[in-house]
Coordinates of N, CA and C in Angstrom, one line a residue:
Q1 N 0.8 -1.2 0.0 CA 0.0 0.0 0.0 C 0.9 1.2 0.0
G2 N 0.2 2.4 0.0 CA 0.9 3.6 0.1 C 0.1 4.6 0.8
Q3 N 0.8 5.7 1.2 CA 0.1 6.8 1.9 C 0.5 8.1 1.4
A4 N -0.3 9.1 1.6 CA 0.0 10.5 1.4 C -0.5 11.2 2.7
V5 N 0.4 11.9 3.3 CA 0.0 12.5 4.6 C 0.3 14.0 4.5
E6 N -0.8 14.8 4.8 CA -0.7 16.2 4.7 C -0.3 16.8 6.1
S7 N 0.4 18.0 6.1 CA 0.7 18.7 7.3 C 0.8 20.2 7.0
G8 N 0.8 21.0 8.0 CA 1.0 22.4 7.8 C -0.2 23.3 7.8
G9 N -1.4 22.7 8.0 CA -2.5 23.5 8.1 C -2.6 24.3 9.4
G10 N -3.5 25.3 9.5 CA -3.7 26.1 10.7 C -4.5 27.3 10.5
L11 N -4.5 28.2 11.4 CA -5.3 29.4 11.4 C -4.4 30.6 11.0
V12 N -4.8 31.4 10.0 CA -4.0 32.5 9.6 C -4.9 33.7 9.3
Q13 N -4.4 34.9 9.4 CA -5.2 36.0 9.1 C -5.2 36.3 7.5
A14 N -6.3 36.9 7.1 CA -6.3 37.2 5.6 C -5.1 38.0 5.2
G15 N -4.5 37.7 4.1 CA -3.3 38.3 3.6 C -2.1 37.5 4.0
G16 N -2.2 36.6 4.9 CA -1.1 35.8 5.4 C -0.7 34.6 4.5
S17 N 0.2 33.8 5.0 CA 0.7 32.7 4.2 C 0.8 31.4 5.0
L18 N 0.7 30.3 4.4 CA 0.9 29.0 5.0 C 1.6 28.1 3.9
R19 N 2.3 27.1 4.4 CA 2.9 26.2 3.5 C 2.4 24.8 4.0
L20 N 1.8 24.1 3.1 CA 1.3 22.7 3.3 C 2.3 21.8 2.7
S21 N 2.5 20.6 3.4 CA 3.3 19.6 2.9 C 2.5 18.3 2.7
C22 N 2.9 17.5 1.7 CA 2.3 16.2 1.5 C 3.5 15.2 1.3
T23 N 3.6 14.3 2.3 CA 4.7 13.3 2.2 C 4.1 12.0 1.8
T24 N 4.7 11.4 0.8 CA 4.3 10.1 0.3 C 5.2 9.0 0.8
S25 N 4.6 7.8 0.9 CA 5.4 6.6 1.3 C 4.8 5.4 0.6
G26 N 5.6 4.3 0.6 CA 5.2 3.1 0.0 C 4.9 3.3 -1.5
R27 N 3.9 2.6 -1.9 CA 3.5 2.7 -3.3 C 3.2 4.1 -3.8
A28 N 2.8 5.0 -2.9 CA 2.5 6.4 -3.2 C 3.8 7.1 -3.7
S29 N 4.9 6.6 -3.3 CA 6.2 7.3 -3.6 C 6.5 7.1 -5.1
R30 N 5.9 6.1 -5.7 CA 6.2 5.8 -7.1 C 5.1 6.5 -8.0
T31 N 5.1 7.8 -7.8 CA 4.0 8.6 -8.3 C 4.3 9.2 -9.7
S32 N 3.3 9.6 -10.4 CA 3.5 10.4 -11.6 C 3.1 11.8 -11.4
A33 N 2.1 12.0 -10.5 CA 1.7 13.4 -10.3 C 1.1 13.5 -8.9
V34 N 1.2 14.6 -8.3 CA 0.5 14.9 -7.0 C -0.3 16.1 -7.1
G35 N -1.5 16.0 -6.6 CA -2.5 17.1 -6.7 C -2.9 17.5 -5.3
W36 N -3.3 18.8 -5.2 CA -4.0 19.3 -4.0 C -5.4 19.7 -4.3
F37 N -6.3 19.3 -3.4 CA -7.7 19.6 -3.6 C -8.1 20.2 -2.3
R38 N -9.3 20.9 -2.3 CA -9.8 21.4 -1.0 C -11.4 21.3 -1.0
Q39 N -11.9 21.3 0.2 CA -13.3 21.2 0.3 C -13.8 22.1 1.5
A40 N -14.6 23.1 1.2 CA -15.1 24.0 2.2 C -16.4 23.4 2.7
P41 N -16.9 23.8 3.9 CA -18.1 23.3 4.4 C -19.3 23.6 3.4
G42 N -20.1 22.6 3.1 CA -21.2 22.8 2.3 C -20.9 22.9 0.8
K43 N -19.7 22.7 0.5 CA -19.3 22.8 -1.0 C -18.6 21.5 -1.5
D44 N -18.6 21.4 -2.8 CA -18.0 20.2 -3.4 C -16.4 20.4 -3.3
R45 N -15.8 19.2 -3.3 CA -14.3 19.3 -3.3 C -13.9 19.8 -4.7
E46 N -12.8 20.7 -4.6 CA -12.4 21.3 -5.9 C -10.9 21.2 -6.0
F47 N -10.4 21.2 -7.2 CA -9.0 21.1 -7.6 C -8.4 22.4 -7.2
V48 N -7.1 22.3 -6.7 CA -6.3 23.5 -6.4 C -5.1 23.6 -7.2
A49 N -4.3 22.6 -7.2 CA -3.0 22.6 -8.0 C -2.5 21.2 -8.1
A50 N -1.6 21.0 -9.1 CA -1.0 19.7 -9.3 C 0.4 19.8 -9.9
I51 N 1.2 18.8 -9.7 CA 2.6 18.9 -10.2 C 2.9 17.5 -10.8
N52 N 3.6 17.5 -11.9 CA 4.1 16.2 -12.5 C 5.4 15.9 -11.7
W53 N 5.5 14.6 -11.2 CA 6.6 14.3 -10.3 C 7.9 14.3 -11.0
R54 N 8.0 13.8 -12.2 CA 9.3 13.6 -12.9 C 9.7 14.9 -13.5
I55 N 8.8 15.7 -14.0 CA 9.1 17.0 -14.6 C 8.4 18.1 -13.8
D56 N 9.1 18.6 -12.8 CA 8.4 19.5 -11.9 C 8.1 20.9 -12.4
S57 N 8.5 21.1 -13.7 CA 8.1 22.4 -14.3 C 6.7 22.3 -14.8
I58 N 6.2 21.1 -14.9 CA 4.8 20.9 -15.4 C 3.9 21.0 -14.2
T59 N 3.1 22.0 -14.1 CA 2.2 22.3 -13.0 C 0.9 22.8 -13.6
K60 N -0.1 22.7 -12.7 CA -1.4 23.2 -13.1 C -2.1 23.8 -11.9
Y61 N -2.8 24.9 -12.1 CA -3.4 25.6 -11.0 C -4.9 25.9 -11.4
A62 N -5.7 26.0 -10.3 CA -7.1 26.5 -10.5 C -7.0 28.0 -10.7
D63 N -7.9 28.6 -11.4 CA -7.9 30.0 -11.7 C -8.0 30.8 -10.4
T64 N -8.7 30.2 -9.4 CA -8.9 31.0 -8.1 C -7.6 31.1 -7.3
V65 N -6.6 30.3 -7.6 CA -5.4 30.4 -6.8 C -4.2 30.8 -7.6
K66 N -4.3 30.9 -8.9 CA -3.2 31.2 -9.8 C -2.6 32.6 -9.4
G67 N -1.3 32.6 -9.2 CA -0.6 33.8 -8.8 C -0.4 34.0 -7.3
R68 N -1.2 33.2 -6.6 CA -1.1 33.3 -5.1 C -0.5 32.0 -4.5
F69 N -0.8 30.9 -5.1 CA -0.3 29.6 -4.6 C 0.8 29.1 -5.5
S70 N 1.7 28.3 -4.9 CA 2.8 27.7 -5.7 C 3.0 26.3 -5.3
I71 N 3.1 25.4 -6.2 CA 3.3 24.0 -5.9 C 4.7 23.6 -6.3
S72 N 5.4 22.8 -5.4 CA 6.7 22.4 -5.7 C 7.0 21.0 -5.1
R73 N 8.1 20.4 -5.4 CA 8.3 19.0 -4.8 C 9.8 18.9 -4.5
D74 N 10.0 18.0 -3.5 CA 11.4 17.6 -3.1 C 11.4 16.1 -3.2
S75 N 12.0 15.7 -4.3 CA 11.9 14.2 -4.6 C 12.7 13.4 -3.6
A76 N 13.8 14.0 -3.1 CA 14.6 13.3 -2.1 C 13.8 13.0 -0.8
K77 N 12.8 13.8 -0.5 CA 12.0 13.6 0.7 C 10.6 13.1 0.4
N78 N 10.4 12.8 -0.9 CA 9.1 12.3 -1.3 C 8.0 13.3 -0.8
T79 N 8.2 14.5 -1.0 CA 7.3 15.5 -0.4 C 7.0 16.6 -1.5
V80 N 5.7 16.9 -1.5 CA 5.2 18.0 -2.3 C 4.7 19.1 -1.4
F81 N 5.0 20.4 -1.8 CA 4.6 21.5 -1.0 C 3.6 22.4 -1.7
L82 N 2.7 23.0 -1.0 CA 1.8 24.0 -1.5 C 2.0 25.3 -0.7
E83 N 2.7 26.2 -1.3 CA 2.9 27.5 -0.7 C 1.7 28.4 -1.0
M84 N 1.1 28.9 0.0 CA -0.1 29.7 -0.1 C 0.1 31.1 0.4
N85 N 0.0 32.0 -0.5 CA 0.2 33.4 -0.1 C -1.1 34.3 -0.3
A86 N -1.1 35.5 0.2 CA -2.2 36.4 0.1 C -3.5 35.6 0.3
L87 N -3.6 34.9 1.4 CA -4.8 34.0 1.7 C -6.0 34.9 1.9
K88 N -7.1 34.3 1.5 CA -8.4 35.0 1.7 C -9.3 34.1 2.5
P89 N -10.3 34.7 3.1 CA -11.3 33.9 3.9 C -11.9 32.8 3.0
E90 N -12.1 33.0 1.8 CA -12.7 32.0 0.9 C -11.7 30.8 0.6
D91 N -10.5 30.9 1.1 CA -9.6 29.8 0.9 C -9.7 28.8 2.1
T92 N -10.6 29.2 3.1 CA -10.8 28.3 4.2 C -11.4 27.0 3.7
A93 N -10.8 25.9 4.1 CA -11.2 24.5 3.6 C -10.3 23.5 4.3
V94 N -10.8 22.3 4.1 CA -9.9 21.1 4.4 C -9.1 20.9 3.1
Y95 N -7.8 20.8 3.2 CA -6.9 20.6 2.0 C -6.4 19.2 2.0
Y96 N -6.6 18.6 0.8 CA -6.2 17.2 0.7 C -5.1 17.1 -0.4
C97 N -4.2 16.2 -0.2 CA -3.3 15.9 -1.3 C -3.6 14.5 -1.8
A98 N -3.3 14.2 -3.1 CA -3.6 13.0 -3.7 C -2.6 12.6 -4.7
V99 N -2.4 11.3 -4.9 CA -1.3 10.8 -5.7 C -1.9 10.1 -6.9
D100 N -1.4 10.4 -8.1 CA -1.8 9.8 -9.3 C -0.6 8.9 -9.7
L101 N -0.9 7.6 -9.8 CA 0.2 6.6 -10.1 C 0.4 6.4 -11.6
A102 N -0.5 6.9 -12.4 CA -0.3 6.7 -13.8 C 0.3 7.9 -14.4
S103 N 0.8 7.8 -15.6 CA 1.4 8.9 -16.3 C 0.4 9.8 -16.9
Q104 N 0.3 11.0 -16.4 CA -0.7 12.0 -16.8 C 0.0 13.3 -17.2
L105 N 0.0 13.7 -18.4 CA 0.5 15.0 -18.8 C -0.5 15.7 -19.6
P106 N -1.0 16.9 -19.2 CA -0.6 17.5 -17.9 C -1.3 16.8 -16.8
P107 N -1.0 17.2 -15.5 CA -1.6 16.5 -14.4 C -3.1 16.8 -14.5
K108 N -3.9 15.8 -14.0 CA -5.3 15.8 -14.1 C -5.9 16.6 -12.9
T109 N -7.1 17.1 -13.1 CA -7.8 17.9 -12.1 C -9.0 17.3 -11.5
A110 N -9.3 16.0 -11.8 CA -10.4 15.3 -11.3 C -10.0 14.5 -10.1
W111 N -10.7 14.6 -9.0 CA -10.4 13.9 -7.8 C -10.4 12.4 -8.0
S112 N -11.3 11.9 -8.8 CA -11.5 10.5 -9.1 C -10.3 9.9 -9.8
T113 N -9.5 10.7 -10.5 CA -8.3 10.3 -11.2 C -7.2 9.8 -10.3
Y114 N -7.2 10.3 -9.1 CA -6.1 10.1 -8.2 C -6.3 8.8 -7.4
D115 N -5.2 8.0 -7.2 CA -5.3 6.7 -6.7 C -5.2 6.6 -5.2
I116 N -4.3 7.5 -4.6 CA -4.1 7.5 -3.2 C -4.4 8.9 -2.6
R117 N -5.2 9.0 -1.6 CA -5.6 10.3 -1.1 C -5.3 10.4 0.4
G118 N -4.9 11.6 0.8 CA -4.7 11.9 2.2 C -5.9 12.1 3.0
Q119 N -5.7 12.3 4.3 CA -6.9 12.5 5.2 C -7.2 14.0 5.3
G120 N -6.4 14.9 4.9 CA -6.7 16.3 4.9 C -6.1 17.1 6.0
T121 N -5.9 18.4 5.8 CA -5.5 19.3 6.9 C -6.3 20.6 6.8
Q122 N -6.7 21.0 7.9 CA -7.6 22.2 7.9 C -6.8 23.5 7.8
V123 N -7.3 24.3 6.9 CA -6.8 25.7 6.7 C -7.9 26.7 7.0
T124 N -7.7 27.6 7.9 CA -8.8 28.5 8.3 C -8.1 29.9 8.1
V125 N -8.8 30.8 7.3 CA -8.3 32.1 7.1 C -9.4 33.1 7.7
S126 N -8.9 33.8 8.7 CA -9.8 34.8 9.3 C -9.8 36.1 8.7
S127 N -10.9 36.8 8.7 CA -11.0 38.2 8.0 C -10.6 39.3 9.0

């Protein structure tokens, strides 16, 4: 089996920054892409960002976070980061990372595409 474990969530004021981490292990470390998704209370889960594992210059962002969020990876640590800047109250959600084991170029944006999913980490942005 494999795992994807998120960390780094918390409470931050609007305009502030947070960095989320997603560390993979086992089968999840043999990944082709890692994506971040989020789900706010009462809303559907939505795509945030994704990165191709082997070619880290290949990334994809949701329009709502483009220019504010940045995704990167440290292959030596099997970890993907989501740097979130200029946070807004509407960014409040549970953030999930997910691993796509198949080769996908560009990275996919559908939750169902991803094979291994984390448990999520809460991000709360106060106004």
